[in-house]
mmCIF file of C-alpha atoms in Angstrom:
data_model
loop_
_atom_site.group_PDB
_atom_site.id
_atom_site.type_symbol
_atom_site.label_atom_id
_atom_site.label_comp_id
_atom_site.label_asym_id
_atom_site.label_seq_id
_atom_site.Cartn_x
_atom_site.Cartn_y
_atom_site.Cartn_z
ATOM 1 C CA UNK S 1165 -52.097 -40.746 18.956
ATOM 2 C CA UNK S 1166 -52.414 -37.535 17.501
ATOM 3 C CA UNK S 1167 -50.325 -33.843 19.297
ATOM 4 C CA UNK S 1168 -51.456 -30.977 17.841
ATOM 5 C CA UNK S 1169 -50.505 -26.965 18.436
ATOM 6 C CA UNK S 1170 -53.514 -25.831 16.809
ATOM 7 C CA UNK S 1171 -57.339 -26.281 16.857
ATOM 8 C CA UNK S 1172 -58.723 -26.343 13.751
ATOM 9 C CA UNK S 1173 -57.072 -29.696 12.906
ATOM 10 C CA UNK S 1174 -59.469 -32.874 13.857
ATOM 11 C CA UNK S 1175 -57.708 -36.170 12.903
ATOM 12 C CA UNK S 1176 -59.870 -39.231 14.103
ATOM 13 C CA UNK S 1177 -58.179 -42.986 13.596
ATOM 14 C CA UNK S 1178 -60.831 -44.978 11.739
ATOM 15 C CA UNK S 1179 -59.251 -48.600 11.083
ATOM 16 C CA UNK S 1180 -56.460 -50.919 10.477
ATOM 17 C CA UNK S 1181 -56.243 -52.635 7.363
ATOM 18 C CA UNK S 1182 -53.845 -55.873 6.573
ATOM 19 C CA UNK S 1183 -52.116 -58.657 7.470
ATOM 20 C CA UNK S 1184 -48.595 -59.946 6.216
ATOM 21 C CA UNK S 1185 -48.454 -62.185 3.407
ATOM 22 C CA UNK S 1186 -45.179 -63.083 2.501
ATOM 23 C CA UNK S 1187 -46.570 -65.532 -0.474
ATOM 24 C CA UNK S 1188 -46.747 -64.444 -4.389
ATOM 25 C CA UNK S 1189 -50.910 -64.035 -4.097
ATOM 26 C CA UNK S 1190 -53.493 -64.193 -1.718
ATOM 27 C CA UNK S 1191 -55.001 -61.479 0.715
ATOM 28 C CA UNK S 1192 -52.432 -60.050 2.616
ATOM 29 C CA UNK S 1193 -49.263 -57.263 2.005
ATOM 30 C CA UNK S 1194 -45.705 -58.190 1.725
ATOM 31 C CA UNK S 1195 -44.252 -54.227 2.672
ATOM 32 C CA UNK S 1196 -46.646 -51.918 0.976
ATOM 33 C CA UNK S 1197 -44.620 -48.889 0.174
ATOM 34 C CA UNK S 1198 -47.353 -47.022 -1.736
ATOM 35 C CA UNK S 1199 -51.095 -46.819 -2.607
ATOM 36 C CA UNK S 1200 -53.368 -45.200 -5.004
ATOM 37 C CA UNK S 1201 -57.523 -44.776 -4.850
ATOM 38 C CA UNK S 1202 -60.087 -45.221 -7.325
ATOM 39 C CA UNK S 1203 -62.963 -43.064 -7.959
ATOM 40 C CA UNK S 1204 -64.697 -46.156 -6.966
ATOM 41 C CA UNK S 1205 -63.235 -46.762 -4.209
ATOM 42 C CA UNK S 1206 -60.864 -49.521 -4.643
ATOM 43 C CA UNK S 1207 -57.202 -49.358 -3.257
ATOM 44 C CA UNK S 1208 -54.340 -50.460 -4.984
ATOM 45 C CA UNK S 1209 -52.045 -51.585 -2.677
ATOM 46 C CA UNK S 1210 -47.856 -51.472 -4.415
ATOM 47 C CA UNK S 1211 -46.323 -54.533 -2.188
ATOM 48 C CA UNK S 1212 -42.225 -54.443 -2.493
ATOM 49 C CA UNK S 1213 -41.843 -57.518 -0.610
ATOM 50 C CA UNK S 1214 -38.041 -59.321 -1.870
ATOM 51 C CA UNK S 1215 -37.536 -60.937 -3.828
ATOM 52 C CA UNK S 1216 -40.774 -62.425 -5.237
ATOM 53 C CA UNK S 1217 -43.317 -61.394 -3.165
ATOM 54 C CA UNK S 1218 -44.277 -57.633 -5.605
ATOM 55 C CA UNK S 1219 -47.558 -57.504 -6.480
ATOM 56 C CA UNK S 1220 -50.513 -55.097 -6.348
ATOM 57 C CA UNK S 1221 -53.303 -56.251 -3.794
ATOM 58 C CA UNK S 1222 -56.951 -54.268 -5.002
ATOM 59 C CA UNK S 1223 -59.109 -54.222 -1.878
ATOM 60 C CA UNK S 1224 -61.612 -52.050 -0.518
ATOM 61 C CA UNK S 1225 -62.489 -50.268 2.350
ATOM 62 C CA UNK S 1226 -64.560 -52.892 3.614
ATOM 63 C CA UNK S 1227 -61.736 -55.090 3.942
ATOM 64 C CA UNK S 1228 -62.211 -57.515 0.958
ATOM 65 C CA UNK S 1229 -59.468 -58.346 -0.795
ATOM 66 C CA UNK S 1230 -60.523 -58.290 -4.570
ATOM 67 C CA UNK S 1231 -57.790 -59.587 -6.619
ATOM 68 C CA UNK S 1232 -53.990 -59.056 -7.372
ATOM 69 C CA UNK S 1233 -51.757 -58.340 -10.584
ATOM 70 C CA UNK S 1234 -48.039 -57.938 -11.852
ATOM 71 C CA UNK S 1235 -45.293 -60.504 -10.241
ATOM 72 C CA UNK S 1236 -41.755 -59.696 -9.492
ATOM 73 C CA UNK S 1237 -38.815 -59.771 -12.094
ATOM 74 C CA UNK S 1238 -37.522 -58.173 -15.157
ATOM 75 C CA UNK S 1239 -40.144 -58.840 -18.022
ATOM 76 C CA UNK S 1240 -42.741 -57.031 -19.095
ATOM 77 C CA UNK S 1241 -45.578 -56.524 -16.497
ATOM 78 C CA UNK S 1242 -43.606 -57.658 -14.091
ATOM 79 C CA UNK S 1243 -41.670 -55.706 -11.503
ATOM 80 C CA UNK S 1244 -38.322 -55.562 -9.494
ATOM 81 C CA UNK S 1245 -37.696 -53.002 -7.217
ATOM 82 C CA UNK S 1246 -41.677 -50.988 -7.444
ATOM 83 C CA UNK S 1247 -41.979 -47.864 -5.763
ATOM 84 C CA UNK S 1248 -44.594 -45.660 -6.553
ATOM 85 C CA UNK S 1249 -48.469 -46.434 -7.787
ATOM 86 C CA UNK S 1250 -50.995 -43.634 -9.213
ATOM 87 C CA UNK S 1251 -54.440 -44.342 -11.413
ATOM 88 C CA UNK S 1252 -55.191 -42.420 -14.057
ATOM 89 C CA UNK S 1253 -58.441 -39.380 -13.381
ATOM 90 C CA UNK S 1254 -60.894 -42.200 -14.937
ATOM 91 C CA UNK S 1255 -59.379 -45.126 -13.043
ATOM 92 C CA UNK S 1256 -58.812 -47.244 -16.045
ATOM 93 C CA UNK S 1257 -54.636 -47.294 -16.005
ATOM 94 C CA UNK S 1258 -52.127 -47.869 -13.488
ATOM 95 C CA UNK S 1259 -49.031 -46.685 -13.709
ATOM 96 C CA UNK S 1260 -45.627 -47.631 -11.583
ATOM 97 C CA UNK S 1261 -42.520 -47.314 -11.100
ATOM 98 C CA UNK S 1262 -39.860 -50.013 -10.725
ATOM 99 C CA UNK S 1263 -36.906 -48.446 -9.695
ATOM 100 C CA UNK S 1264 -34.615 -51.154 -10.486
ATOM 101 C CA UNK S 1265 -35.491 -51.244 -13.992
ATOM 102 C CA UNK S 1266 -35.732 -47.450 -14.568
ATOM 103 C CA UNK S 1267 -39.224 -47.654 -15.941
ATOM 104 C CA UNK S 1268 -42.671 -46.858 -15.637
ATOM 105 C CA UNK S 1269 -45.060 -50.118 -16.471
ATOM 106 C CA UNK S 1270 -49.000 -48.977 -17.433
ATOM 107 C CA UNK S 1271 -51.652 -52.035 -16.278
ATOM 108 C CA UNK S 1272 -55.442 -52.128 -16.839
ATOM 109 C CA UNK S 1273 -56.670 -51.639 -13.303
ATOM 110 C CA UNK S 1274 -59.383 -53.568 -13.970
ATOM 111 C CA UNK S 1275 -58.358 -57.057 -15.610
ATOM 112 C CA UNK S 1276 -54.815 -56.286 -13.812
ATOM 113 C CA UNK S 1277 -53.540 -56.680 -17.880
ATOM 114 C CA UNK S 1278 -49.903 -55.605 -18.999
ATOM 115 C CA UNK S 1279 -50.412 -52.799 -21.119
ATOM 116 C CA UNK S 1280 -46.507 -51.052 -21.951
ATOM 117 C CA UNK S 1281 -43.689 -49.918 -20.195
ATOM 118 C CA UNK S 1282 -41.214 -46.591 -21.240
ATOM 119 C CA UNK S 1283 -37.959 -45.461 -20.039
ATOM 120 C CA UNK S 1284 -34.443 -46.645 -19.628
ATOM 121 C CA UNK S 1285 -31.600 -45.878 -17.612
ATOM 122 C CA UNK S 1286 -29.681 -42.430 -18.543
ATOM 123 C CA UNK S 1287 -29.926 -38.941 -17.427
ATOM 124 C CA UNK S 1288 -31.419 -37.726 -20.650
ATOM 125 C CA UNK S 1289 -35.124 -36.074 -20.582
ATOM 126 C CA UNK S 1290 -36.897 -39.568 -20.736
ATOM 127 C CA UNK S 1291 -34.146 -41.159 -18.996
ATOM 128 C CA UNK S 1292 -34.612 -42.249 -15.471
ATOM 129 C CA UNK S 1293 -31.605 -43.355 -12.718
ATOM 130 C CA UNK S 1294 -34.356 -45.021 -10.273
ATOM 131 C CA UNK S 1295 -37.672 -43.903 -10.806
ATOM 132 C CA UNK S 1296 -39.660 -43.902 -7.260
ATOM 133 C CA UNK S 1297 -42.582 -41.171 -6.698
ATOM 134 C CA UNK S 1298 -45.280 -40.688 -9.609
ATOM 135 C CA UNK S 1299 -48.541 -38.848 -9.440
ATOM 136 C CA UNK S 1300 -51.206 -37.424 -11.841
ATOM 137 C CA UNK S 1301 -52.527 -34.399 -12.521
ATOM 138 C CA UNK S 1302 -56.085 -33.077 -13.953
ATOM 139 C CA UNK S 1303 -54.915 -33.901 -17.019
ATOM 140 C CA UNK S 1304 -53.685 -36.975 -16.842
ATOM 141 C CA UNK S 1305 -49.862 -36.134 -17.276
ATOM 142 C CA UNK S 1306 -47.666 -37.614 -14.740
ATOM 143 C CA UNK S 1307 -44.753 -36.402 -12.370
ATOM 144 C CA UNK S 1308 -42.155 -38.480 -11.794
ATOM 145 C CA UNK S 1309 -39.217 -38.207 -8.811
ATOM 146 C CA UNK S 1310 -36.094 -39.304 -10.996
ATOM 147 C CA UNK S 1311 -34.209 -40.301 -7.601
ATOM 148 C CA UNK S 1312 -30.792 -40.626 -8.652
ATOM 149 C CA UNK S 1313 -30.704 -37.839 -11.311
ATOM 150 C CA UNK S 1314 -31.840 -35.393 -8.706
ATOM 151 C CA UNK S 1315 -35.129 -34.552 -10.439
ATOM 152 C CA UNK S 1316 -38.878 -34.626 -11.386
ATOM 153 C CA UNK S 1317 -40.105 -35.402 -14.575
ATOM 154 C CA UNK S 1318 -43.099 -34.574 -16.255
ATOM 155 C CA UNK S 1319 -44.825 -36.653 -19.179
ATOM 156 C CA UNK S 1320 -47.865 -38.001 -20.686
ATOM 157 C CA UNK S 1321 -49.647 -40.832 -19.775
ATOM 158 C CA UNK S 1322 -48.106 -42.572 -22.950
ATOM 159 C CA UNK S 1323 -44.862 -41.419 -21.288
ATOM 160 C CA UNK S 1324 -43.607 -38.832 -24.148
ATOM 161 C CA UNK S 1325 -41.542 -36.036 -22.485
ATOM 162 C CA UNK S 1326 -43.050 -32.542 -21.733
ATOM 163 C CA UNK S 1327 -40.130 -31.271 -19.208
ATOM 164 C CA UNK S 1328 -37.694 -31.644 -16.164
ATOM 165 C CA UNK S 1329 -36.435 -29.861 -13.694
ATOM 166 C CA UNK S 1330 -34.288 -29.830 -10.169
ATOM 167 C CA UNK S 1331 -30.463 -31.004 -10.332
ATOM 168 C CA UNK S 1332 -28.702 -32.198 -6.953
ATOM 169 C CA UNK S 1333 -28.019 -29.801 -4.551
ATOM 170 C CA UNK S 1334 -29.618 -28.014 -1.203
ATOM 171 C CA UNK S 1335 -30.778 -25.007 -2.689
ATOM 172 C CA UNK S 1336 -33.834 -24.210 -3.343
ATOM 173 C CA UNK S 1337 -35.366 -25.754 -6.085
ATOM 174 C CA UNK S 1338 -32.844 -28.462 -5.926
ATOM 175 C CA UNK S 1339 -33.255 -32.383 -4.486
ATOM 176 C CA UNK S 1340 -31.305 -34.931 -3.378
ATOM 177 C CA UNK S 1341 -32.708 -38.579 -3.944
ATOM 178 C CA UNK S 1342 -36.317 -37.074 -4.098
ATOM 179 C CA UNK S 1343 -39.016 -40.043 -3.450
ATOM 180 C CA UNK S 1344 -42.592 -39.384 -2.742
ATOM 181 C CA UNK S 1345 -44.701 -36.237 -4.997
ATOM 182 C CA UNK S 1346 -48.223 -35.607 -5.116
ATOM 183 C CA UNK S 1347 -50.598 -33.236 -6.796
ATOM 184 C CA UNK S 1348 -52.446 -30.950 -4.790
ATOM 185 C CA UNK S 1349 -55.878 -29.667 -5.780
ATOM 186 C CA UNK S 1350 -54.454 -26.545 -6.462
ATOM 187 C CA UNK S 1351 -52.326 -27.870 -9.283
ATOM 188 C CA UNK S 1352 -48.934 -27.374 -7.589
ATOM 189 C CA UNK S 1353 -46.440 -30.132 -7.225
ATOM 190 C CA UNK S 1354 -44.987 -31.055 -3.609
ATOM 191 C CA UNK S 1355 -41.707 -33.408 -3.558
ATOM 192 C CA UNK S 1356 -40.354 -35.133 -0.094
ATOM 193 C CA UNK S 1357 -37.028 -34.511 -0.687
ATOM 194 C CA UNK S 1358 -35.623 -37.520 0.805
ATOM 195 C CA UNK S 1359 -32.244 -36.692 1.891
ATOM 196 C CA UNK S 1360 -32.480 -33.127 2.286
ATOM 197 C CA UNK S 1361 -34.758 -34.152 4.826
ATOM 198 C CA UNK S 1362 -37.287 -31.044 3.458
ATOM 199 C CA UNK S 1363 -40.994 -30.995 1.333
ATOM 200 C CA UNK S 1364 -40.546 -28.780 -1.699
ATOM 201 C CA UNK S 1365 -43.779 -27.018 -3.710
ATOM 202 C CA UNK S 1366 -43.030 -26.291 -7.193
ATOM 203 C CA UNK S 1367 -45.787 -24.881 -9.258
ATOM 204 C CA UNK S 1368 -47.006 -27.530 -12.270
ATOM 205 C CA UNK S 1369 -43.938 -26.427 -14.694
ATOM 206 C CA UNK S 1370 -41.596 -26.708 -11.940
ATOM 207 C CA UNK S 1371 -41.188 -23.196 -10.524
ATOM 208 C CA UNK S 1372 -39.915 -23.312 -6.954
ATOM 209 C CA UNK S 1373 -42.547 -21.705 -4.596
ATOM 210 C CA UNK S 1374 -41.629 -23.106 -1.055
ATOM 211 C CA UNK S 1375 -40.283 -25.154 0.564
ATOM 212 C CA UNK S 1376 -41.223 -26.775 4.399
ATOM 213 C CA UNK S 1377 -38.864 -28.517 6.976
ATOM 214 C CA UNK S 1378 -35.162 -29.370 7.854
ATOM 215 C CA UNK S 1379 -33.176 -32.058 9.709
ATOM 216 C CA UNK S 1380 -34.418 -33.188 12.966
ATOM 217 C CA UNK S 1381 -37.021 -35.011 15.000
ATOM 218 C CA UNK S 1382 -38.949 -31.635 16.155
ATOM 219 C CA UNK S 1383 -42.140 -30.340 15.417
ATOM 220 C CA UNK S 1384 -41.906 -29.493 11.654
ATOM 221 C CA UNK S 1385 -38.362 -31.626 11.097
ATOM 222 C CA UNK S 1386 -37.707 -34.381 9.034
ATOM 223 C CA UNK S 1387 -35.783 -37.743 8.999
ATOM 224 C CA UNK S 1388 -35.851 -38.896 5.614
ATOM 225 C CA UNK S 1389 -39.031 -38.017 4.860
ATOM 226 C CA UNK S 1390 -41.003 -40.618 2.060
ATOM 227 C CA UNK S 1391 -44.591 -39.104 1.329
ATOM 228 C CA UNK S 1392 -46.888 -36.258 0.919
ATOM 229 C CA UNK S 1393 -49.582 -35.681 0.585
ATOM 230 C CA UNK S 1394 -52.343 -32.327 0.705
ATOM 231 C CA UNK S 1395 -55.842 -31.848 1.217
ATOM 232 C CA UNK S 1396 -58.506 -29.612 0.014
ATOM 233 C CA UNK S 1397 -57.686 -26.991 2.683
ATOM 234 C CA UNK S 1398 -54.253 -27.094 2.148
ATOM 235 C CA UNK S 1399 -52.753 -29.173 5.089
ATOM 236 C CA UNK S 1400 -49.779 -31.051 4.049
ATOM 237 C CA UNK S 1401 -49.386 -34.392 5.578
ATOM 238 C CA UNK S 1402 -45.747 -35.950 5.406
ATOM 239 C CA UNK S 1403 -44.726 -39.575 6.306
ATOM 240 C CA UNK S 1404 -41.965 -38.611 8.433
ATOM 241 C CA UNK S 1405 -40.208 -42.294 7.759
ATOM 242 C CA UNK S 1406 -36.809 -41.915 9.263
ATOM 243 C CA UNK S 1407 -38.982 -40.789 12.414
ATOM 244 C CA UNK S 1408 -41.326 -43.189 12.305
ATOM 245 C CA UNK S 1409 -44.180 -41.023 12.473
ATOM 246 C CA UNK S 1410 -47.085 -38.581 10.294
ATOM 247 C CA UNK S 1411 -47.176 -35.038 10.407
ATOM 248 C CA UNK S 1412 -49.301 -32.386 9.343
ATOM 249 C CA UNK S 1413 -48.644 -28.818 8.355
ATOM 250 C CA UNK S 1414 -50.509 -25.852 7.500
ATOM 251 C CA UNK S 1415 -50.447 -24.303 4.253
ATOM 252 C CA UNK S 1416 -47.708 -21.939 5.286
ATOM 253 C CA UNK S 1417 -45.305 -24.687 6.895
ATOM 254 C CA UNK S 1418 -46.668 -24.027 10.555
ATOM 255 C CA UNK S 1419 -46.668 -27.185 12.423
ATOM 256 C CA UNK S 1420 -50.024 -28.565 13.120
ATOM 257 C CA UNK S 1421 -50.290 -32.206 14.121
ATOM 258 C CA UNK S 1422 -47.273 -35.466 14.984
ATOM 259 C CA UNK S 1423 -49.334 -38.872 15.024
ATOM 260 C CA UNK S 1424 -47.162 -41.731 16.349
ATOM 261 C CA UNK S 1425 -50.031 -44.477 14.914
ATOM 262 C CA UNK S 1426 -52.381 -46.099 17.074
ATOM 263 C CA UNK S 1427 -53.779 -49.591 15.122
ATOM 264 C CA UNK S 1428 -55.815 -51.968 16.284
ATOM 265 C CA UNK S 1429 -56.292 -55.395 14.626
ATOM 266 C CA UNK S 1430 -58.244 -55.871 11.036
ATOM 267 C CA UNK S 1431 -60.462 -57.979 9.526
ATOM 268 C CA UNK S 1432 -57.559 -59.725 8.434
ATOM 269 C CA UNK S 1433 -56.077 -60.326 11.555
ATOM 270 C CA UNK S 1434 -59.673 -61.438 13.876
ATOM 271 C CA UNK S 1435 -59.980 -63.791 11.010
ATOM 272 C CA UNK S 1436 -56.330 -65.570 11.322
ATOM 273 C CA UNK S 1437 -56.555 -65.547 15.511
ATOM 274 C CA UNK S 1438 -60.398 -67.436 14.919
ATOM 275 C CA UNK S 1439 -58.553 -70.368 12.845
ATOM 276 C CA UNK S 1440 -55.192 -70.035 15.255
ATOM 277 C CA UNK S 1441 -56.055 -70.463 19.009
ATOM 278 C CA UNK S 1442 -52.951 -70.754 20.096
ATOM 279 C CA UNK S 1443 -51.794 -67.393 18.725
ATOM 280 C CA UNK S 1444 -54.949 -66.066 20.674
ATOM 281 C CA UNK S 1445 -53.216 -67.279 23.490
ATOM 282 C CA UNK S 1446 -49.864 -66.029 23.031
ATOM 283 C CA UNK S 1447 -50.901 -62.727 22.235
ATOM 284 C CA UNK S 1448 -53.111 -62.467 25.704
ATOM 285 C CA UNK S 1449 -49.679 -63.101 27.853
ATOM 286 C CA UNK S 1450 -47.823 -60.473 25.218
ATOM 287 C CA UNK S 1451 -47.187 -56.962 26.681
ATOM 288 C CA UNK S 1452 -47.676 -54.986 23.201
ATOM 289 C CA UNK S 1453 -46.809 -51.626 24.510
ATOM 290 C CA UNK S 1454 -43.755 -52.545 26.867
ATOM 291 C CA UNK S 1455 -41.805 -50.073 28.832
ATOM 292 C CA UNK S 1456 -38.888 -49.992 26.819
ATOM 293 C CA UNK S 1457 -35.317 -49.613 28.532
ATOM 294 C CA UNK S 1458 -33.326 -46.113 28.059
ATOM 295 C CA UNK S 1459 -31.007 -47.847 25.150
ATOM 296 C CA UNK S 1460 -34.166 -47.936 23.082
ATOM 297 C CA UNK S 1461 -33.397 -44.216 22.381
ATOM 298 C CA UNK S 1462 -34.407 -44.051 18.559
ATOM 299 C CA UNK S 1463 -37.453 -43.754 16.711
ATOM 300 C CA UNK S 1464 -37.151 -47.200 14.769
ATOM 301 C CA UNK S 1465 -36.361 -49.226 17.717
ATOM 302 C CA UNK S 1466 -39.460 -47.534 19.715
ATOM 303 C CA UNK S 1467 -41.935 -48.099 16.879
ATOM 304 C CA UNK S 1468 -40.448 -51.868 16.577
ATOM 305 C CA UNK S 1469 -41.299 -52.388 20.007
ATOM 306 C CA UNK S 1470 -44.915 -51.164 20.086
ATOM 307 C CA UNK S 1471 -47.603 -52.997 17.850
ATOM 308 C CA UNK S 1472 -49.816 -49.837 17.187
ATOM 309 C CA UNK S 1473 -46.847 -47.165 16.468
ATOM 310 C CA UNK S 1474 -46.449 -46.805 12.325
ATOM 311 C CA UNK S 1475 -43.123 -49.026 11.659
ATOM 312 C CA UNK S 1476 -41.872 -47.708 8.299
ATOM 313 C CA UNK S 1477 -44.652 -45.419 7.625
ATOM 314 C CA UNK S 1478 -43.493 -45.364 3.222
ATOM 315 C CA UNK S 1479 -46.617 -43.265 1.960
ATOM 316 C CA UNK S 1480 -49.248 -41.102 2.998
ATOM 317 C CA UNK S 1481 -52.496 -40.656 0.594
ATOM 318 C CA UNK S 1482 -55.898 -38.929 0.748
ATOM 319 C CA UNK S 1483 -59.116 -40.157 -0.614
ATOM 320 C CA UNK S 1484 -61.990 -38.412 -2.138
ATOM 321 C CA UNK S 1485 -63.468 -39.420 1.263
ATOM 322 C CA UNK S 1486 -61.215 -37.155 3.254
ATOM 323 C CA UNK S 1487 -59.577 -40.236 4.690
ATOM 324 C CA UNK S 1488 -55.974 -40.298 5.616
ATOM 325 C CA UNK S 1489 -54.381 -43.862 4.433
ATOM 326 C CA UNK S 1490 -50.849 -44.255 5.677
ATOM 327 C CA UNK S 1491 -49.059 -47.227 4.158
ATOM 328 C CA UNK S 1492 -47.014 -48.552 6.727
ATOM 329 C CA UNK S 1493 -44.558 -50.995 5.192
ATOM 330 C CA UNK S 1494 -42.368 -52.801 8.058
ATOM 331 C CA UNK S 1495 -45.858 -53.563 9.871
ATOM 332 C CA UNK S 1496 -47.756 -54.441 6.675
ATOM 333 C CA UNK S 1497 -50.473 -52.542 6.703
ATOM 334 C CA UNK S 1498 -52.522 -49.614 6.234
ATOM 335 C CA UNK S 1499 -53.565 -46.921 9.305
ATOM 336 C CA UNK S 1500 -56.785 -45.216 7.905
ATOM 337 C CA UNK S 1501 -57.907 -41.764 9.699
ATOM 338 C CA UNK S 1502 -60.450 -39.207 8.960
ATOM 339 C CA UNK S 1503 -59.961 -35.654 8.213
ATOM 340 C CA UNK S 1504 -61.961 -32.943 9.428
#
């Protein structure tokens, strides 16, 4: 279900992808909160599911679920509270962040291997206070939101320090409990800015430039807003989370496009109703887009209520493809669209 106050926008739904899974392994998510794609393809899915359902799912477009890695806890390779996935330019390392630990853990992406882990809780360049939001650029260094010290770092893929900036505040240039970041193929750095319910671009050594958004559930307002991401025109697409919805913006912050989600069932799912009949059945007497009564007056208890609206829509990321993947964590699953 896509609005849109300008023509030159084309978003076309594609597919749904997933199915919960609320066991340690085995196809299916257990709330995705983030996702990052291969140059071959291959998604890596970043499931959060409490307490030890975390893992990363690796599936592909065509709906094949490849293999899994990582487990939750506090030991090496293994994760508590993960919140952001990216891949290195080559593919070979993944990096995330378990904001729990204050950390950043590195995995082959291949073999789904431990490789080593950096950071510690503090406030000192290095430090973290709940890592979340990580991305890479050309070169392979990473940006980091540092949630709870109000900031984004930048390092190297083996995680040695090249600068910070941002302290708490509403200013410009400043965050509050910033979450998602991405890279855009211009080289400048956008932040959701969590509770300042605005997107911030900083150039890539952290000079402000813009910023896009305020409170609100309007065209071009925020609710807690969780991802970013841009394309190669410039559009930036935000997972408007505390709204429970996408939007898209032009380069200059003009509002372009509000999709509410509209999924149909996977793979996944046709292949559970074949070996369950009797959820076939219960399904065909289900109204899955009820009227809802007036006290259902809020975004979350709307999208709750209505199987193809995003529910918890936690990242938004675009593939080499020019397909949208929103990773929809209360729903667990994965709305794919196509740009053009």
């Amino acid at each position: 279900m896509t609005t849109s106050a300008a023509k030159t926008l084309n978003i076309q739904y594609l597919k749904t992808i997933g199915i919960v899974n609320n066991a340690p392994v085995g196809r299916g998510f257990a709330n995705p909160v983030d996702l990052a794609v291969h140059p071959d393809g291959r998604v890596f899915v970043l499931n959060r599911g409490a307490p030890v359902f975390t893992r990363i799912g690796v599936i592909n477009m065509d709906e094949d679920y490849l293999y899994e890695f990582s487990s939750h806890g506090d030991n090496e390779g293994q994760l508590r509270l993960a919140a952001g996935i990216a891949l290195s330019n080559d593919g070979g390392s993944a990096f995330i962040t378990d904001e729990h630990n204050h950390r950043i853990s590195v995995f082959d992406s291949d073999s789904g291997d431990f490789i080593r882990t950096w950071g510690a809780l503090g406030s000192e360049p290095g430090d973290f206070n709940a890592p979340s939001g990580i991305a890479v650029d050309r070169d392979d260094n990473l940006y980091i939101t540092d949630q709870n010290n109000h900031r984004v770092q930048k390092v190297t893929p083996d995680g040695a320090h090249i600068l910070s900036w941002g302290s708490a505040g509403s200013g410009d240039g400043e965050l509050n409990m910033p979450w998602g970041i991405c890279v855009a193929p211009d080289g400048s750095v956008f932040v959701a800015d969590w509770r300042n319910d605005r997107i911030q671009q900083f150039s890539a050594d952290g000079e402000f430039i813009a910023k896009f958004g305020e409170s609100g559930d309007g065209d071009g307002q925020f609710s807690r807003p969780a991802g970013v991401a841009v394309d190669a025109d410039g559009n930036i697409y935000i997972a408007d989370w505390g709204n429970e919805r996408v939007q898209a913006l032009a380069a200059d912050g003009s509002h372009l496009s509000t999709m509410r989600g509209e999924a149909t069932l996977s793979r996944w799912a046709y292949d559970f109703l074949a070996a369950n009949p009797d959820e076939v059945e219960t399904r065909k007497i289900s109204d899955l887009t009820p009227a809802l009564p007036p006290h259902f007056n809020t975004p979350h208890l709307i999208s709750s209520q209505i199987e193809p609206y995003f529910w918890g829509p936690a990242s938004v990321n675009i593939d080499a493809e020019g397909r949208l993947l929103v990773t929809e964590s209360s729903r667990h699953r994965i709305q794919v669209y196509q740009l053009g």
